[in-house]
Amino acid sequence: MTDRYDPHEIEPKWRNRWLADNLYHASDDDPRPKWFALTMFPYPSGDLHTGHWYAMAPSDAAARYRRMLGFNVMFPMGFDSFGLPAENAAIKRGVDAKEWTYANIDRMREQLKLMGAGFDWDREVVTSDPEYYRWSQWWFLQLYNRGLAYRAEAAANWCPGCKTVLANEQVVDGRCERSDDVVQRRFLTQWFFRITAYAEELLKFEGIQWPESIRTRQANWIGRSEGARLSFAVDVPGVDELLTVFTTRPDTVFGATFMVLAPEHALVEKITTAEQRASVTAYAESASRATEIERLSTDREKSGVFTGAYAINPFNAERIPIWIADYVLVTYGTGAIMAVPAHDQRDFEFAEKFGLEIRPVYAPKEGALPNPLREALAHGSRTISSGAFDGLDEAQAFEQMVDWASERGVGERTTNYRLRDWLISRQRYWGAPIPIIHCEQHGIVPVPEEDLPVTLPEHVTFDSSGVSPLTQIADWVNVRCPVDGGPARRETDTLDTFMCSSWYQMRFADPHNSERPFSRAAAKQWLPVDQYTGGGEHAVMHLLYSRFFWKAARDMGLVEGDEPMLRLVTQGVILGPDGNRMSKSRGNVVAPDELVSQWGADAFRCQLMFVGPWDQGGPYNPTGMAGIVKWLHRLWGLATEEPTLSTDADEEATRTLRRATHKTIRAVTAEMEGFRFNTLISRLMEHTTAMQRARAAGSVDRAAWEEAIATAILLTAPLAPHLAEELWERIGKPYSVHLAAWPVCDAALARDDEVELVVQVNGKVRDRVTLPLEASEEEARVAVFASAIVRQWLDGAEPRRVIYVPGKLLNVVL
RNA sequence: GCCGGGGUGGCGGAAUGGCAUACGCAGCGGACUUAAACUCCGCGGCCGCAAGGCAUAGGGGUUCGAAUCCCCUCCCCGGUACCA
C-alpha cells in the first residue's frame, strides 16, 4: 500500500471494480423512488473533448449525489451517431461511414469510462443501430398516421455544402449551422413534422424548472402574435381569388395605401399586368437569387416593383395598388401585407422611396400631427380619417373593425406564429431511411410496421457529385408496393438526426425492447427525466423538438405528463485559456486525455467544476490544476495519517471541529442542490484546512475526527469518485462509498456559540466585538459603547440613532 | 434595433442590502530538505511613516448602510432580427 496519493494506481482499480460489479446499473424493480438524470449524449466525432468533460463531470456529480440521497438513479449514456461528419469522412477519405462511426464510438466509450462517471452502460443506446432506428421509423409512421407528418412543396433551406435541406432551426445567420455555407432558398417537396400544431402548448412551461433564458428563446422562436386576417378583393378581370393579409393592426386599415406581396407569392403571376410583367419577373428573379443573408439585412434600402394591379379595401372600397417587395417574407403570415406607412416604419420607408401616399389614421398622443410625417407613428390616441370608426382608441378600433369584417366574411381574428413546421427529410445517406414507399398506383404508402426496420444499405460508395448513394442502389430503391405488390420506389431521403435524438430519453427507460419502443410499465417507472443537463445552444432545436415529440407521444397515450424533462440546467461554454472558443486554428485546445494521464480523472473533473459558475462557462487554464491537486493530496494525507486520537481532548477544540464538519455538510448540500460546484469545492477546501488545524493543534477527539474524515470523504465522493472510494476503504468502511448515505447536518452541532458583531460608526466599519449568541440588543449596546475605539469616534457626541442587526452588526449614527 | 447574461485584485472568481476581494492560480518571504515538490507556515487592492483616506465599468439617486436596489451612459458575451 502506497502512502502517497497516486491517481494512476487507484483510478483504474476502482473503475474496473465498478464496471465488474455493475455498480451503477439502475434496476427496474427497486422500491426506492426513481431519479432519471440525463446529460445530453454526444455525437461520436472521434474524441471526447474538454467540452464533453465540462458538461458531463458535474452532471455525474449531481447524479451521484442523488444516489447517495437514496434515489434509484438512472444515469444512462449513448451516442447520437447518425449525421453528416461520418458521411463527409466517407466522401473525403474513402472510409466507410459505419465503420468510421463505430470506431469512434468504441474510442469515446473508453474515454467516457476514464471519466469515472456512473453511467449505466447496460442501457446504452446508439441511434444508428437498426434496433434503435427501427423505432425512429416507427415514430415517423405513428406521426404520419396521426397527420403530424406530411409531404409538401415549400421554400426550403438548401445547404450547397451539405447538399441537403435544413430545418429553419439549423440556419444560423443565413448560414448552415454545421458547414457554415450560405443557405439557398429552393422550392422542393419535403417531409415535415407538424410542430406548429403544438405551437400554443409549447409556449407553456408549466410544472417544469427550466432556465429563463431557454424559455425566452423558445417563446421568441415560436413568435406568437395576435391579430387578424383581412381579405381584399383583387381588381383584375378573371381573378376572383382574395388577397388575404395577416396584420396585428387591423385598426389601421383605413390607412392602408398600398399592398405588398412577397415576390414568391402565388398571386403575383395571376395579377401582374402585361405592362408590368417584365419588371416584376426581373425583380422576382433577382430576389430569388439573393441569398438569405442579403434579403434579411435590415439596414438595406427598400426595393420593390408595382404589379400594375389593384386591390379593393373592403372597408371603404378604395382601390389600392399592389406591389411586390422582398421585405415581405413568403414564409410568414400569408406572405402578403396591407401597408400602412403612417403607422409602420417599414411601410413608411417604402412609401417614401416610391412616392406612395402616407395617410395617418390616428391622432398623435400629444400635440398636432407633423406635416409631413418624419417617421411612422407606431401608436396614437384616437382614430381619424376612418369613416364610421373615427374617435376610437386602439383597443376599441381593433375590436369594432374586426367585428365589422367578420360579419361581412372578409376577416377574422387570428393568432399567427413565427414557428414553421419542422422539415425532417435530408438528402443524405447516413441517417434513418424514411419508411415510405412511393407507388405509381397508390402514391405515398407507409412501410408496414412489421417490415421495420427499413435497413440502411452498408458499404456504399460515394461518387464525386456528392449525391446520396441511396438514390443509386437499384435493388434497394426498387421495391414492391405493400398494397398490391406492383412496382414502387423507396423514399431515398433520411430522417434529420434531431428526430432520432428527440425521443432517446424515452428509449433509455427500456432500451432493449424488441417489441415496441418501450413498454408502458418502463415508461411509468422512469419517465419523465427528472434532471436534464446540457448545452443551451440546443434551445430551439433539440430542446424544442423533444417537447414537441413528448406531447405527440402523450396524445398517442404512450407517456404520461406534459413535459419530457422536469428540470433543466444548462452549462455555459468552456473556453480556451485565452478566453476564446477552443479551436485547432487558434491553437488553444486543451486535450483532456493529456491532463488525465498527468493528473488523473478526479483532479481534472474537480478543476473543471472549480473554475467558475457552471452555467456561465468561461476560460479554462490547466495551470490552476495545482490547487486542486494540492487539495486532493491534503485530503489524502488527513485520511491516511491519523493524528493523536484521544477521548479526553480539549472540549472547545472538539466542538470547533464538529461545528466545522456540520457547517460544511449544510453548505455543500445547498451548493449541490443549486449546481454551484465552484463554491462547493471551496467549502470542502475550507473544511480540509479546518481538519489540518485540528490535527496540528495536538490530540484530537476520536469521534469528532472520525466524523470529520468520513464526512469529508462522503461529500467529496460525487466530485472525485475514485479518490473517495479508495479513502473510504482505507478508513475501514464497507464498499461502496457511492452507495453510502449522504451525511445529514445536525443544526445543534453547526450552531455558533458566539458571534462577532461588526461595529459601524456612520456606516463605516470601526471595530468588532464578540458576544454570546443569545446577546440582547441592550447587551450589544453596552459592549459596543464600552469599546475605546468607538468612544474615540463618538468624541463625546450623543448618537442620533443606533441600528442593530442581531448577530451581524451594530451601526451608530451621529 | 429588440431579448437575455455580464463588467469586482496580475488571473479564475466569492459576497444579491450589513466585515468587499472567500476559495484557488500566478507572485513574494520563510520552514523542512543534500536537493526538490503534487510538503508545511506566512504575506499580498491602491495611496499614506502613521492616523486615516480611496477603491466593485462611469455618472447620479434611494438608504443608518449599496458590488448588490432605482435612473442614465459606456463596454463585453450570447440569442434574435424587414415577423407585418
mmCIF file of N, CA and C (backbone and C1' of nucleotides) in Angstrom, chain B residues 37-67:
data_model
loop_
_atom_site.group_PDB
_atom_site.id
_atom_site.type_symbol
_atom_site.label_atom_id
_atom_site.label_comp_id
_atom_site.label_asym_id
_atom_site.label_seq_id
_atom_site.Cartn_x
_atom_site.Cartn_y
_atom_site.Cartn_z
ATOM 1 P P A B 37 10.463 22.978 -5.550
ATOM 2 O "O5'" A B 37 9.232 22.095 -5.993
ATOM 3 C "C5'" A B 37 9.345 21.140 -7.041
ATOM 4 C "C4'" A B 37 8.332 20.061 -6.806
ATOM 5 C "C3'" A B 37 6.975 20.615 -6.383
ATOM 6 O "O3'" A B 37 5.942 19.840 -6.950
ATOM 7 C "C1'" A B 37 7.788 19.151 -4.725
ATOM 8 P P C B 38 4.876 20.565 -7.889
ATOM 9 O "O5'" C B 38 3.480 20.003 -7.424
ATOM 10 C "C5'" C B 38 2.612 20.600 -6.462
ATOM 11 C "C4'" C B 38 1.942 19.469 -5.704
ATOM 12 C "C3'" C B 38 2.907 18.717 -4.814
ATOM 13 O "O3'" C B 38 2.942 19.180 -3.475
ATOM 14 C "C1'" C B 38 1.626 17.229 -6.190
ATOM 15 P P U B 39 2.108 20.103 -2.621
ATOM 16 O "O5'" U B 39 2.569 19.774 -1.128
ATOM 17 C "C5'" U B 39 2.558 18.442 -0.652
ATOM 18 C "C4'" U B 39 3.213 18.437 0.709
ATOM 19 C "C3'" U B 39 2.876 19.647 1.560
ATOM 20 O "O3'" U B 39 1.613 19.511 2.170
ATOM 21 C "C1'" U B 39 5.209 19.247 1.639
ATOM 22 P P C B 40 0.673 20.783 2.294
ATOM 23 O "O5'" C B 40 1.338 21.533 3.528
ATOM 24 C "C5'" C B 40 1.399 20.896 4.794
ATOM 25 C "C4'" C B 40 2.287 21.677 5.721
ATOM 26 C "C3'" C B 40 1.966 23.157 5.824
ATOM 27 O "O3'" C B 40 0.879 23.396 6.697
ATOM 28 C "C1'" C B 40 4.288 22.904 5.545
ATOM 29 P P C B 41 -0.065 24.657 6.462
ATOM 30 O "O5'" C B 41 0.833 25.849 7.015
ATOM 31 C "C5'" C B 41 1.156 25.928 8.390
ATOM 32 C "C4'" C B 41 2.071 27.099 8.636
ATOM 33 C "C3'" C B 41 1.555 28.437 8.099
ATOM 34 O "O3'" C B 41 0.602 29.034 8.951
ATOM 35 C "C1'" C B 41 3.834 28.181 7.511
ATOM 36 P P G B 42 -0.507 29.966 8.322
ATOM 37 O "O5'" G B 42 0.324 31.230 7.821
ATOM 38 C "C5'" G B 42 0.800 32.187 8.752
ATOM 39 C "C4'" G B 42 1.777 33.123 8.093
ATOM 40 C "C3'" G B 42 1.212 34.127 7.103
ATOM 41 O "O3'" G B 42 0.567 35.194 7.765
ATOM 42 C "C1'" G B 42 3.231 33.247 6.263
ATOM 43 P P C B 43 -0.584 35.998 7.032
ATOM 44 O "O5'" C B 43 0.243 36.877 5.985
ATOM 45 C "C5'" C B 43 1.174 37.856 6.430
ATOM 46 C "C4'" C B 43 1.756 38.572 5.233
ATOM 47 C "C3'" C B 43 0.731 39.114 4.256
ATOM 48 O "O3'" C B 43 0.227 40.363 4.688
ATOM 49 C "C1'" C B 43 2.441 37.991 3.058
ATOM 50 P P G B 44 -1.271 40.757 4.410
ATOM 51 O "O5'" G B 44 -1.279 41.094 2.859
ATOM 52 C "C5'" G B 44 -0.655 42.276 2.343
ATOM 53 C "C4'" G B 44 -0.491 42.107 0.854
ATOM 54 C "C3'" G B 44 -1.807 42.019 0.088
ATOM 55 O "O3'" G B 44 -2.219 43.310 -0.312
ATOM 56 C "C1'" G B 44 -0.421 40.204 -0.511
ATOM 57 P P G B 45 -3.687 43.774 0.059
ATOM 58 O "O5'" G B 45 -4.096 44.428 -1.333
ATOM 59 C "C5'" G B 45 -4.049 43.672 -2.527
ATOM 60 C "C4'" G B 45 -4.530 44.550 -3.652
ATOM 61 C "C3'" G B 45 -3.944 45.957 -3.606
ATOM 62 O "O3'" G B 45 -2.740 46.009 -4.349
ATOM 63 C "C1'" G B 45 -6.296 46.092 -3.704
ATOM 64 P P C B 46 -1.549 46.882 -3.794
ATOM 65 O "O5'" C B 46 -2.042 48.366 -4.111
ATOM 66 C "C5'" C B 46 -2.235 48.787 -5.456
ATOM 67 C "C4'" C B 46 -2.809 50.187 -5.465
ATOM 68 C "C3'" C B 46 -2.069 51.189 -4.595
ATOM 69 O "O3'" C B 46 -0.921 51.704 -5.233
ATOM 70 C "C1'" C B 46 -4.371 51.374 -4.169
ATOM 71 P P C B 47 0.340 52.061 -4.338
ATOM 72 O "O5'" C B 47 -0.127 53.421 -3.635
ATOM 73 C "C5'" C B 47 -0.415 54.575 -4.402
ATOM 74 C "C4'" C B 47 -0.871 55.699 -3.509
ATOM 75 C "C3'" C B 47 -0.023 55.952 -2.273
ATOM 76 O "O3'" C B 47 1.151 56.668 -2.565
ATOM 77 C "C1'" C B 47 -2.292 55.996 -1.654
ATOM 78 P P G B 48 2.459 56.371 -1.633
ATOM 79 O "O5'" G B 48 1.992 56.814 -0.183
ATOM 80 C "C5'" G B 48 1.871 58.180 0.158
ATOM 81 C "C4'" G B 48 1.393 58.294 1.578
ATOM 82 C "C3'" G B 48 2.265 57.575 2.612
ATOM 83 O "O3'" G B 48 3.438 58.287 2.924
ATOM 84 C "C1'" G B 48 -0.013 57.137 3.037
ATOM 85 P P C B 49 4.779 57.474 3.120
ATOM 86 O "O5'" C B 49 4.521 56.530 4.373
ATOM 87 C "C5'" C B 49 5.450 55.509 4.738
ATOM 88 C "C4'" C B 49 5.553 55.405 6.236
ATOM 89 C "C3'" C B 49 4.232 55.211 6.960
ATOM 90 O "O3'" C B 49 3.868 53.846 7.032
ATOM 91 C "C1'" C B 49 5.505 56.919 8.017
ATOM 92 P P A B 50 2.345 53.398 6.836
ATOM 93 O "O5'" A B 50 1.643 54.064 8.109
ATOM 94 C "C5'" A B 50 1.737 53.432 9.382
ATOM 95 C "C4'" A B 50 1.320 54.397 10.465
ATOM 96 C "C3'" A B 50 -0.170 54.682 10.536
ATOM 97 O "O3'" A B 50 -0.805 53.745 11.380
ATOM 98 C "C1'" A B 50 1.050 56.720 10.551
ATOM 99 P P A B 51 -2.289 53.264 11.144
ATOM 100 O "O5'" A B 51 -3.150 54.536 11.563
ATOM 101 C "C5'" A B 51 -3.402 54.828 12.940
ATOM 102 C "C4'" A B 51 -3.983 56.210 13.071
ATOM 103 C "C3'" A B 51 -5.283 56.426 12.314
ATOM 104 O "O3'" A B 51 -6.413 56.004 13.047
ATOM 105 C "C1'" A B 51 -3.783 58.181 11.821
ATOM 106 P P G B 52 -7.466 55.062 12.396
ATOM 107 O "O5'" G B 52 -7.746 55.739 10.983
ATOM 108 C "C5'" G B 52 -8.627 56.837 10.846
ATOM 109 C "C4'" G B 52 -8.212 57.696 9.689
ATOM 110 C "C3'" G B 52 -8.891 57.400 8.360
ATOM 111 O "O3'" G B 52 -10.173 57.981 8.294
ATOM 112 C "C1'" G B 52 -6.575 57.618 8.006
ATOM 113 P P G B 53 -11.303 57.355 7.369
ATOM 114 O "O5'" G B 53 -10.792 57.758 5.918
ATOM 115 C "C5'" G B 53 -10.786 59.135 5.517
ATOM 116 C "C4'" G B 53 -10.060 59.282 4.213
ATOM 117 C "C3'" G B 53 -10.682 58.528 3.047
ATOM 118 O "O3'" G B 53 -11.768 59.233 2.483
ATOM 119 C "C1'" G B 53 -8.362 58.136 3.075
ATOM 120 P P C B 54 -12.992 58.420 1.840
ATOM 121 O "O5'" C B 54 -12.329 57.821 0.534
ATOM 122 C "C5'" C B 54 -11.838 58.688 -0.492
ATOM 123 C "C4'" C B 54 -11.125 57.903 -1.549
ATOM 124 C "C3'" C B 54 -11.937 56.774 -2.169
ATOM 125 O "O3'" C B 54 -12.847 57.271 -3.125
ATOM 126 C "C1'" C B 54 -9.758 55.995 -1.686
ATOM 127 P P A B 55 -14.151 56.398 -3.483
ATOM 128 O "O5'" A B 55 -13.491 55.362 -4.468
ATOM 129 C "C5'" A B 55 -13.748 54.017 -4.303
ATOM 130 C "C4'" A B 55 -12.847 53.208 -5.166
ATOM 131 C "C3'" A B 55 -13.473 51.857 -5.464
ATOM 132 O "O3'" A B 55 -14.202 51.943 -6.660
ATOM 133 C "C1'" A B 55 -11.356 51.541 -4.463
ATOM 134 P P U B 56 -15.750 51.463 -6.674
ATOM 135 O "O5'" U B 56 -15.553 49.902 -6.929
ATOM 136 C "C5'" U B 56 -14.763 49.452 -8.020
ATOM 137 C "C4'" U B 56 -15.289 48.119 -8.503
ATOM 138 C "C3'" U B 56 -16.737 48.174 -8.995
ATOM 139 O "O3'" U B 56 -16.863 47.315 -10.113
ATOM 140 C "C1'" U B 56 -16.556 46.599 -7.252
ATOM 141 P P A B 57 -17.968 47.600 -11.176
ATOM 142 O "O5'" A B 57 -17.254 48.634 -12.155
ATOM 143 C "C5'" A B 57 -16.005 48.328 -12.764
ATOM 144 C "C4'" A B 57 -15.752 49.292 -13.888
ATOM 145 C "C3'" A B 57 -16.289 50.703 -13.646
ATOM 146 O "O3'" A B 57 -15.359 51.481 -12.930
ATOM 147 C "C1'" A B 57 -17.018 49.937 -15.749
ATOM 148 P P G B 58 -15.919 52.629 -11.910
ATOM 149 O "O5'" G B 58 -16.519 53.711 -12.916
ATOM 150 C "C5'" G B 58 -15.653 54.566 -13.648
ATOM 151 C "C4'" G B 58 -16.468 55.598 -14.378
ATOM 152 C "C3'" G B 58 -17.446 56.381 -13.503
ATOM 153 O "O3'" G B 58 -16.825 57.452 -12.818
ATOM 154 C "C1'" G B 58 -18.562 55.630 -15.429
ATOM 155 P P G B 59 -17.460 57.926 -11.405
ATOM 156 O "O5'" G B 59 -18.828 58.620 -11.841
ATOM 157 C "C5'" G B 59 -18.795 59.878 -12.506
ATOM 158 C "C4'" G B 59 -20.192 60.295 -12.901
ATOM 159 C "C3'" G B 59 -21.192 60.433 -11.761
ATOM 160 O "O3'" G B 59 -21.034 61.633 -11.027
ATOM 161 C "C1'" G B 59 -22.201 59.287 -13.549
ATOM 162 P P G B 60 -21.410 61.633 -9.435
ATOM 163 O "O5'" G B 60 -22.993 61.461 -9.464
ATOM 164 C "C5'" G B 60 -23.823 62.607 -9.549
ATOM 165 C "C4'" G B 60 -25.252 62.219 -9.822
ATOM 166 C "C3'" G B 60 -26.060 61.739 -8.623
ATOM 167 O "O3'" G B 60 -26.466 62.791 -7.767
ATOM 168 C "C1'" G B 60 -26.482 60.328 -10.456
ATOM 169 P P G B 61 -26.529 62.477 -6.170
ATOM 170 O "O5'" G B 61 -27.785 61.507 -6.052
ATOM 171 C "C5'" G B 61 -29.090 62.016 -6.286
ATOM 172 C "C4'" G B 61 -30.103 60.906 -6.350
ATOM 173 C "C3'" G B 61 -30.422 60.223 -5.032
ATOM 174 O "O3'" G B 61 -31.294 60.997 -4.231
ATOM 175 C "C1'" G B 61 -30.223 58.602 -6.739
ATOM 176 P P U B 62 -31.257 60.868 -2.631
ATOM 177 O "O5'" U B 62 -31.923 59.437 -2.406
ATOM 178 C "C5'" U B 62 -33.309 59.238 -2.669
ATOM 179 C "C4'" U B 62 -33.679 57.810 -2.357
ATOM 180 C "C3'" U B 62 -33.302 57.339 -0.960
ATOM 181 O "O3'" U B 62 -34.260 57.754 0.004
ATOM 182 C "C1'" U B 62 -32.646 55.705 -2.534
ATOM 183 P P U B 63 -33.772 58.351 1.402
ATOM 184 O "O5'" U B 63 -33.070 57.116 2.099
ATOM 185 C "C5'" U B 63 -33.826 55.984 2.483
ATOM 186 C "C4'" U B 63 -32.917 54.903 2.994
ATOM 187 C "C3'" U B 63 -31.948 55.342 4.074
ATOM 188 O "O3'" U B 63 -32.575 55.384 5.347
ATOM 189 C "C1'" U B 63 -30.806 54.038 2.462
ATOM 190 P P C B 64 -32.226 56.587 6.379
ATOM 191 O "O5'" C B 64 -30.745 56.247 6.878
ATOM 192 C "C5'" C B 64 -30.009 57.195 7.626
ATOM 193 C "C4'" C B 64 -28.752 56.532 8.148
ATOM 194 C "C3'" C B 64 -27.948 55.768 7.108
ATOM 195 O "O3'" C B 64 -27.098 56.617 6.377
ATOM 196 C "C1'" C B 64 -28.233 54.418 9.021
ATOM 197 P P G B 65 -27.003 56.408 4.823
ATOM 198 O "O5'" G B 65 -26.325 54.974 4.727
ATOM 199 C "C5'" G B 65 -24.952 54.830 5.107
ATOM 200 C "C4'" G B 65 -24.550 53.395 5.077
ATOM 201 C "C3'" G B 65 -24.730 52.696 3.731
ATOM 202 O "O3'" G B 65 -23.636 52.962 2.882
ATOM 203 C "C1'" G B 65 -25.590 51.333 5.451
ATOM 204 P P A B 66 -23.880 52.988 1.326
ATOM 205 O "O5'" A B 66 -24.317 51.505 0.969
ATOM 206 C "C5'" A B 66 -23.422 50.407 1.100
ATOM 207 C "C4'" A B 66 -23.415 49.593 -0.182
ATOM 208 C "C3'" A B 66 -22.861 50.331 -1.394
ATOM 209 O "O3'" A B 66 -22.264 49.382 -2.267
ATOM 210 C "C1'" A B 66 -25.091 49.775 -1.809
ATOM 211 P P A B 67 -20.757 49.038 -2.104
ATOM 212 O "O5'" A B 67 -20.450 48.173 -3.393
ATOM 213 C "C5'" A B 67 -20.478 48.778 -4.672
ATOM 214 C "C4'" A B 67 -20.721 47.732 -5.728
ATOM 215 C "C3'" A B 67 -22.169 47.259 -5.835
ATOM 216 O "O3'" A B 67 -22.901 48.090 -6.699
ATOM 217 C "C1'" A B 67 -20.714 45.395 -5.738
#
